[in-house]
Amino acid sequence: MLGNENSKSQVLVDMAEKKTRYEKLVHVYHSELYRFAYWLCRDPNIAEDLVQETFLRAWRSLDSLLDQKAAKPWLLTILRRENARRFERKQFDYSDVENDTLVDEKNVTLDDEMEQTVIQRQIAKLPDEYREPLLLQVVMGCSGEEIAEILDLNKNTVMTRLYRARNQLKEALSRDDEQLKGASN
């Protein structure tokens, strides 16, 4: 009888520890995951759903996270997979309507805001294979090793894709700049 009471109390202790670990993950990574999800889908409601589903899956498999330092790449991988599942489950109606833009809530000038919008649109036009590593690095602050782990790629492949993404972005922005200069002449 005493052994049964000890095992019950141990289960309660284990659950309390799991809950504490989970709450810390949510507290530390929620806003970063939301920002990345928003960049992926460009819809605040879908982004929040992706983050909630990510944390739900994280709760279910929290025991598989052995190294706390790997939490961020682990959560980002879950989020990316959730985003992919979204496309498996649903057929979307496509339209020519421009996507909303994400703007920092800092006090910015109109020129800064327009420049930021142009950059965001150009990033959105990059192919997925280049856009995702770039967003993981720039928006999420991930290292090359973390990006390689999240995308399940070789680090050299990641670095090549980051290099190409920056070059494509630079070319697109310089084309836009040339067009603006030509239009003003």
mmCIF file of N, CA, C and O in Angstrom, residues 23-88:
data_model
loop_
_atom_site.group_PDB
_atom_site.id
_atom_site.type_symbol
_atom_site.label_atom_id
_atom_site.label_comp_id
_atom_site.label_asym_id
_atom_site.label_seq_id
_atom_site.Cartn_x
_atom_site.Cartn_y
_atom_site.Cartn_z
ATOM 1 N N GLU A 23 5.627 25.556 -19.272
ATOM 2 C CA GLU A 23 5.295 26.973 -19.091
ATOM 3 C C GLU A 23 6.489 27.870 -19.394
ATOM 4 O O GLU A 23 6.334 28.945 -19.964
ATOM 5 N N LYS A 24 7.686 27.407 -19.040
ATOM 6 C CA LYS A 24 8.895 28.168 -19.361
ATOM 7 C C LYS A 24 9.103 28.251 -20.869
ATOM 8 O O LYS A 24 9.468 29.306 -21.402
ATOM 9 N N LEU A 25 8.888 27.133 -21.568
ATOM 10 C CA LEU A 25 9.007 27.140 -23.032
ATOM 11 C C LEU A 25 8.042 28.138 -23.655
ATOM 12 O O LEU A 25 8.416 28.920 -24.535
ATOM 13 N N VAL A 26 6.805 28.098 -23.208
ATOM 14 C CA VAL A 26 5.794 29.010 -23.748
ATOM 15 C C VAL A 26 6.193 30.454 -23.473
ATOM 16 O O VAL A 26 6.154 31.305 -24.367
ATOM 17 N N HIS A 27 6.591 30.721 -22.249
ATOM 18 C CA HIS A 27 6.959 32.084 -21.861
ATOM 19 C C HIS A 27 8.138 32.606 -22.692
ATOM 20 O O HIS A 27 8.118 33.740 -23.175
ATOM 21 N N VAL A 28 9.150 31.795 -22.876
ATOM 22 C CA VAL A 28 10.367 32.226 -23.556
ATOM 23 C C VAL A 28 10.183 32.321 -25.073
ATOM 24 O O VAL A 28 10.673 33.257 -25.700
ATOM 25 N N TYR A 29 9.455 31.383 -25.674
ATOM 26 C CA TYR A 29 9.458 31.277 -27.133
ATOM 27 C C TYR A 29 8.170 31.685 -27.836
ATOM 28 O O TYR A 29 8.132 31.722 -29.061
ATOM 29 N N HIS A 30 7.112 31.988 -27.100
ATOM 30 C CA HIS A 30 5.836 32.282 -27.762
ATOM 31 C C HIS A 30 5.949 33.418 -28.774
ATOM 32 O O HIS A 30 5.527 33.286 -29.917
ATOM 33 N N SER A 31 6.491 34.547 -28.371
ATOM 34 C CA SER A 31 6.519 35.698 -29.281
ATOM 35 C C SER A 31 7.413 35.436 -30.494
ATOM 36 O O SER A 31 7.079 35.838 -31.608
ATOM 37 N N GLU A 32 8.547 34.749 -30.292
ATOM 38 C CA GLU A 32 9.420 34.438 -31.427
ATOM 39 C C GLU A 32 8.746 33.479 -32.400
ATOM 40 O O GLU A 32 8.824 33.652 -33.620
ATOM 41 N N LEU A 33 8.060 32.471 -31.863
ATOM 42 C CA LEU A 33 7.355 31.523 -32.728
ATOM 43 C C LEU A 33 6.223 32.213 -33.479
ATOM 44 O O LEU A 33 5.996 31.946 -34.662
ATOM 45 N N TYR A 34 5.526 33.104 -32.798
ATOM 46 C CA TYR A 34 4.449 33.834 -33.464
ATOM 47 C C TYR A 34 5.000 34.683 -34.614
ATOM 48 O O TYR A 34 4.441 34.700 -35.707
ATOM 49 N N ARG A 35 6.100 35.376 -34.352
ATOM 50 C CA ARG A 35 6.703 36.217 -35.392
ATOM 51 C C ARG A 35 7.093 35.370 -36.600
ATOM 52 O O ARG A 35 6.814 35.741 -37.741
ATOM 53 N N PHE A 36 7.706 34.212 -36.377
ATOM 54 C CA PHE A 36 8.097 33.339 -37.476
ATOM 55 C C PHE A 36 6.864 32.785 -38.197
ATOM 56 O O PHE A 36 6.812 32.756 -39.429
ATOM 57 N N ALA A 37 5.859 32.378 -37.440
ATOM 58 C CA ALA A 37 4.625 31.858 -38.041
ATOM 59 C C ALA A 37 3.957 32.928 -38.899
ATOM 60 O O ALA A 37 3.459 32.639 -39.991
ATOM 61 N N TYR A 38 3.967 34.156 -38.412
ATOM 62 C CA TYR A 38 3.364 35.240 -39.193
ATOM 63 C C TYR A 38 4.112 35.436 -40.507
ATOM 64 O O TYR A 38 3.509 35.640 -41.549
ATOM 65 N N TRP A 39 5.421 35.370 -40.463
ATOM 66 C CA TRP A 39 6.221 35.491 -41.686
ATOM 67 C C TRP A 39 5.890 34.362 -42.655
ATOM 68 O O TRP A 39 5.908 34.560 -43.867
ATOM 69 N N LEU A 40 5.596 33.193 -42.142
ATOM 70 C CA LEU A 40 5.290 32.060 -43.013
ATOM 71 C C LEU A 40 3.916 32.181 -43.658
ATOM 72 O O LEU A 40 3.754 31.877 -44.837
ATOM 73 N N CYS A 41 2.925 32.633 -42.892
ATOM 74 C CA CYS A 41 1.551 32.593 -43.403
ATOM 75 C C CYS A 41 0.929 33.955 -43.687
ATOM 76 O O CYS A 41 -0.074 34.039 -44.385
ATOM 77 N N ARG A 42 1.484 35.013 -43.116
ATOM 78 C CA ARG A 42 0.985 36.378 -43.318
ATOM 79 C C ARG A 42 -0.443 36.608 -42.846
ATOM 80 O O ARG A 42 -1.151 37.460 -43.339
ATOM 81 N N ASP A 43 -0.881 35.806 -41.880
ATOM 82 C CA ASP A 43 -2.227 35.953 -41.331
ATOM 83 C C ASP A 43 -2.133 35.803 -39.819
ATOM 84 O O ASP A 43 -1.712 34.751 -39.331
ATOM 85 N N PRO A 44 -2.519 36.833 -39.072
ATOM 86 C CA PRO A 44 -2.358 36.763 -37.612
ATOM 87 C C PRO A 44 -3.144 35.624 -36.963
ATOM 88 O O PRO A 44 -2.673 35.009 -36.012
ATOM 89 N N ASN A 45 -4.330 35.324 -37.471
ATOM 90 C CA ASN A 45 -5.135 34.247 -36.886
ATOM 91 C C ASN A 45 -4.511 32.881 -37.155
ATOM 92 O O ASN A 45 -4.440 32.038 -36.259
ATOM 93 N N ILE A 46 -4.068 32.669 -38.374
ATOM 94 C CA ILE A 46 -3.420 31.402 -38.714
ATOM 95 C C ILE A 46 -2.111 31.276 -37.955
ATOM 96 O O ILE A 46 -1.774 30.196 -37.455
ATOM 97 N N ALA A 47 -1.375 32.380 -37.834
ATOM 98 C CA ALA A 47 -0.110 32.349 -37.097
ATOM 99 C C ALA A 47 -0.341 31.930 -35.653
ATOM 100 O O ALA A 47 0.391 31.092 -35.109
ATOM 101 N N GLU A 48 -1.373 32.484 -35.022
ATOM 102 C CA GLU A 48 -1.676 32.110 -33.636
ATOM 103 C C GLU A 48 -2.083 30.645 -33.549
ATOM 104 O O GLU A 48 -1.685 29.942 -32.627
ATOM 105 N N ASP A 49 -2.875 30.181 -34.521
ATOM 106 C CA ASP A 49 -3.252 28.762 -34.542
ATOM 107 C C ASP A 49 -2.029 27.863 -34.686
ATOM 108 O O ASP A 49 -1.928 26.823 -34.031
ATOM 109 N N LEU A 50 -1.097 28.262 -35.548
ATOM 110 C CA LEU A 50 0.129 27.485 -35.740
ATOM 111 C C LEU A 50 0.928 27.413 -34.437
ATOM 112 O O LEU A 50 1.438 26.343 -34.072
ATOM 113 N N VAL A 51 1.028 28.526 -33.750
ATOM 114 C CA VAL A 51 1.778 28.559 -32.495
ATOM 115 C C VAL A 51 1.083 27.690 -31.441
ATOM 116 O O VAL A 51 1.740 26.912 -30.736
ATOM 117 N N GLN A 52 -0.234 27.782 -31.358
ATOM 118 C CA GLN A 52 -0.971 26.966 -30.385
ATOM 119 C C GLN A 52 -0.795 25.479 -30.688
ATOM 120 O O GLN A 52 -0.561 24.680 -29.776
ATOM 121 N N GLU A 53 -0.900 25.114 -31.948
ATOM 122 C CA GLU A 53 -0.734 23.714 -32.332
ATOM 123 C C GLU A 53 0.700 23.249 -32.068
ATOM 124 O O GLU A 53 0.931 22.115 -31.656
ATOM 125 N N THR A 54 1.657 24.144 -32.288
ATOM 126 C CA THR A 54 3.059 23.833 -32.003
ATOM 127 C C THR A 54 3.240 23.522 -30.527
ATOM 128 O O THR A 54 3.863 22.512 -30.163
ATOM 129 N N PHE A 55 2.691 24.361 -29.667
ATOM 130 C CA PHE A 55 2.835 24.136 -28.230
ATOM 131 C C PHE A 55 2.044 22.915 -27.754
ATOM 132 O O PHE A 55 2.470 22.216 -26.831
ATOM 133 N N LEU A 56 0.933 22.625 -28.406
ATOM 134 C CA LEU A 56 0.186 21.417 -28.070
ATOM 135 C C LEU A 56 1.027 20.176 -28.380
ATOM 136 O O LEU A 56 1.157 19.271 -27.548
ATOM 137 N N ARG A 57 1.627 20.148 -29.553
ATOM 138 C CA ARG A 57 2.490 19.020 -29.918
ATOM 139 C C ARG A 57 3.738 18.972 -29.019
ATOM 140 O O ARG A 57 4.223 17.895 -28.693
ATOM 141 N N ALA A 58 4.241 20.139 -28.653
ATOM 142 C CA ALA A 58 5.401 20.187 -27.761
ATOM 143 C C ALA A 58 5.047 19.579 -26.406
ATOM 144 O O ALA A 58 5.842 18.841 -25.828
ATOM 145 N N TRP A 59 3.858 19.890 -25.895
ATOM 146 C CA TRP A 59 3.433 19.327 -24.611
ATOM 147 C C TRP A 59 3.390 17.805 -24.690
ATOM 148 O O TRP A 59 3.873 17.117 -23.808
ATOM 149 N N ARG A 60 2.810 17.295 -25.783
ATOM 150 C CA ARG A 60 2.658 15.851 -25.943
ATOM 151 C C ARG A 60 4.003 15.124 -25.980
ATOM 152 O O ARG A 60 4.092 13.989 -25.545
ATOM 153 N N SER A 61 5.015 15.780 -26.537
ATOM 154 C CA SER A 61 6.304 15.092 -26.681
ATOM 155 C C SER A 61 7.415 15.786 -25.902
ATOM 156 O O SER A 61 8.588 15.657 -26.248
ATOM 157 N N LEU A 62 7.053 16.499 -24.863
ATOM 158 C CA LEU A 62 8.026 17.243 -24.066
ATOM 159 C C LEU A 62 9.115 16.337 -23.482
ATOM 160 O O LEU A 62 10.265 16.748 -23.361
ATOM 161 N N ASP A 63 8.763 15.117 -23.175
ATOM 162 C CA ASP A 63 9.747 14.192 -22.601
ATOM 163 C C ASP A 63 10.860 13.848 -23.599
ATOM 164 O O ASP A 63 11.934 13.416 -23.199
ATOM 165 N N SER A 64 10.600 14.043 -24.889
ATOM 166 C CA SER A 64 11.632 13.744 -25.891
ATOM 167 C C SER A 64 12.668 14.868 -26.004
ATOM 168 O O SER A 64 13.715 14.675 -26.613
ATOM 169 N N LEU A 65 12.382 16.011 -25.415
ATOM 170 C CA LEU A 65 13.329 17.123 -25.415
ATOM 171 C C LEU A 65 14.289 16.939 -24.242
ATOM 172 O O LEU A 65 13.988 17.291 -23.112
ATOM 173 N N LEU A 66 15.437 16.369 -24.548
ATOM 174 C CA LEU A 66 16.401 16.054 -23.494
ATOM 175 C C LEU A 66 17.356 17.202 -23.213
ATOM 176 O O LEU A 66 17.803 17.389 -22.093
ATOM 177 N N ASP A 67 17.680 17.982 -24.243
ATOM 178 C CA ASP A 67 18.625 19.088 -24.096
ATOM 179 C C ASP A 67 17.862 20.409 -24.210
ATOM 180 O O ASP A 67 17.337 20.726 -25.280
ATOM 181 N N GLN A 68 17.787 21.167 -23.126
ATOM 182 C CA GLN A 68 17.041 22.425 -23.132
ATOM 183 C C GLN A 68 17.610 23.426 -24.137
ATOM 184 O O GLN A 68 16.899 24.301 -24.612
ATOM 185 N N LYS A 69 18.898 23.306 -24.461
ATOM 186 C CA LYS A 69 19.511 24.208 -25.435
ATOM 187 C C LYS A 69 18.963 23.965 -26.835
ATOM 188 O O LYS A 69 19.074 24.825 -27.695
ATOM 189 N N ALA A 70 18.376 22.816 -27.063
ATOM 190 C CA ALA A 70 17.816 22.465 -28.373
ATOM 191 C C ALA A 70 16.335 22.834 -28.473
ATOM 192 O O ALA A 70 15.691 22.519 -29.472
ATOM 193 N N ALA A 71 15.799 23.511 -27.480
ATOM 194 C CA ALA A 71 14.365 23.805 -27.448
ATOM 195 C C ALA A 71 13.921 24.670 -28.629
ATOM 196 O O ALA A 71 12.907 24.388 -29.265
ATOM 197 N N LYS A 72 14.676 25.711 -28.923
ATOM 198 C CA LYS A 72 14.271 26.620 -29.999
ATOM 199 C C LYS A 72 14.232 25.910 -31.357
ATOM 200 O O LYS A 72 13.200 25.967 -32.042
ATOM 201 N N PRO A 73 15.298 25.224 -31.767
ATOM 202 C CA PRO A 73 15.213 24.494 -33.050
ATOM 203 C C PRO A 73 14.121 23.425 -33.046
ATOM 204 O O PRO A 73 13.443 23.222 -34.050
ATOM 205 N N TRP A 74 13.930 22.781 -31.897
ATOM 206 C CA TRP A 74 12.899 21.760 -31.773
ATOM 207 C C TRP A 74 11.515 22.366 -32.007
ATOM 208 O O TRP A 74 10.705 21.831 -32.778
ATOM 209 N N LEU A 75 11.236 23.489 -31.361
ATOM 210 C CA LEU A 75 9.943 24.158 -31.531
ATOM 211 C C LEU A 75 9.763 24.690 -32.953
ATOM 212 O O LEU A 75 8.671 24.598 -33.523
ATOM 213 N N LEU A 76 10.821 25.236 -33.529
ATOM 214 C CA LEU A 76 10.725 25.743 -34.903
ATOM 215 C C LEU A 76 10.457 24.611 -35.894
ATOM 216 O O LEU A 76 9.708 24.786 -36.857
ATOM 217 N N THR A 77 11.043 23.460 -35.653
ATOM 218 C CA THR A 77 10.782 22.303 -36.512
ATOM 219 C C THR A 77 9.318 21.882 -36.406
ATOM 220 O O THR A 77 8.666 21.615 -37.424
ATOM 221 N N ILE A 78 8.805 21.851 -35.195
ATOM 222 C CA ILE A 78 7.389 21.514 -35.002
ATOM 223 C C ILE A 78 6.514 22.523 -35.730
ATOM 224 O O ILE A 78 5.568 22.158 -36.433
ATOM 225 N N LEU A 79 6.831 23.803 -35.593
ATOM 226 C CA LEU A 79 6.031 24.853 -36.227
ATOM 227 C C LEU A 79 6.060 24.717 -37.753
ATOM 228 O O LEU A 79 5.030 24.817 -38.415
ATOM 229 N N ARG A 80 7.229 24.468 -38.318
ATOM 230 C CA ARG A 80 7.340 24.288 -39.766
ATOM 231 C C ARG A 80 6.507 23.103 -40.238
ATOM 232 O O ARG A 80 5.836 23.164 -41.263
ATOM 233 N N ARG A 81 6.540 22.029 -39.483
ATOM 234 C CA ARG A 81 5.751 20.853 -39.858
ATOM 235 C C ARG A 81 4.256 21.127 -39.744
ATOM 236 O O ARG A 81 3.466 20.661 -40.558
ATOM 237 N N GLU A 82 3.877 21.890 -38.720
ATOM 238 C CA GLU A 82 2.469 22.276 -38.583
ATOM 239 C C GLU A 82 2.037 23.135 -39.774
ATOM 240 O O GLU A 82 0.937 22.970 -40.281
ATOM 241 N N ASN A 83 2.894 24.027 -40.186
ATOM 242 C CA ASN A 83 2.575 24.865 -41.342
ATOM 243 C C ASN A 83 2.416 23.990 -42.591
ATOM 244 O O ASN A 83 1.506 24.207 -43.384
ATOM 245 N N ALA A 84 3.270 23.012 -42.767
ATOM 246 C CA ALA A 84 3.168 22.109 -43.913
ATOM 247 C C ALA A 84 1.871 21.301 -43.845
ATOM 248 O O ALA A 84 1.207 21.095 -44.871
ATOM 249 N N ARG A 85 1.489 20.861 -42.665
ATOM 250 C CA ARG A 85 0.237 20.109 -42.502
ATOM 251 C C ARG A 85 -0.965 20.946 -42.911
ATOM 252 O O ARG A 85 -1.963 20.427 -43.409
ATOM 253 N N ARG A 86 -0.861 22.230 -42.693
ATOM 254 C CA ARG A 86 -1.936 23.140 -43.060
ATOM 255 C C ARG A 86 -2.237 23.031 -44.548
ATOM 256 O O ARG A 86 -3.387 23.058 -44.976
ATOM 257 N N PHE A 87 -1.204 22.892 -45.360
ATOM 258 C CA PHE A 87 -1.386 22.795 -46.804
ATOM 259 C C PHE A 87 -1.853 21.411 -47.223
ATOM 260 O O PHE A 87 -2.503 21.265 -48.247
ATOM 261 N N GLU A 88 -1.529 20.411 -46.435
ATOM 262 C CA GLU A 88 -1.994 19.058 -46.733
ATOM 263 C C GLU A 88 -3.489 18.936 -46.483
ATOM 264 O O GLU A 88 -4.173 18.195 -47.168
#
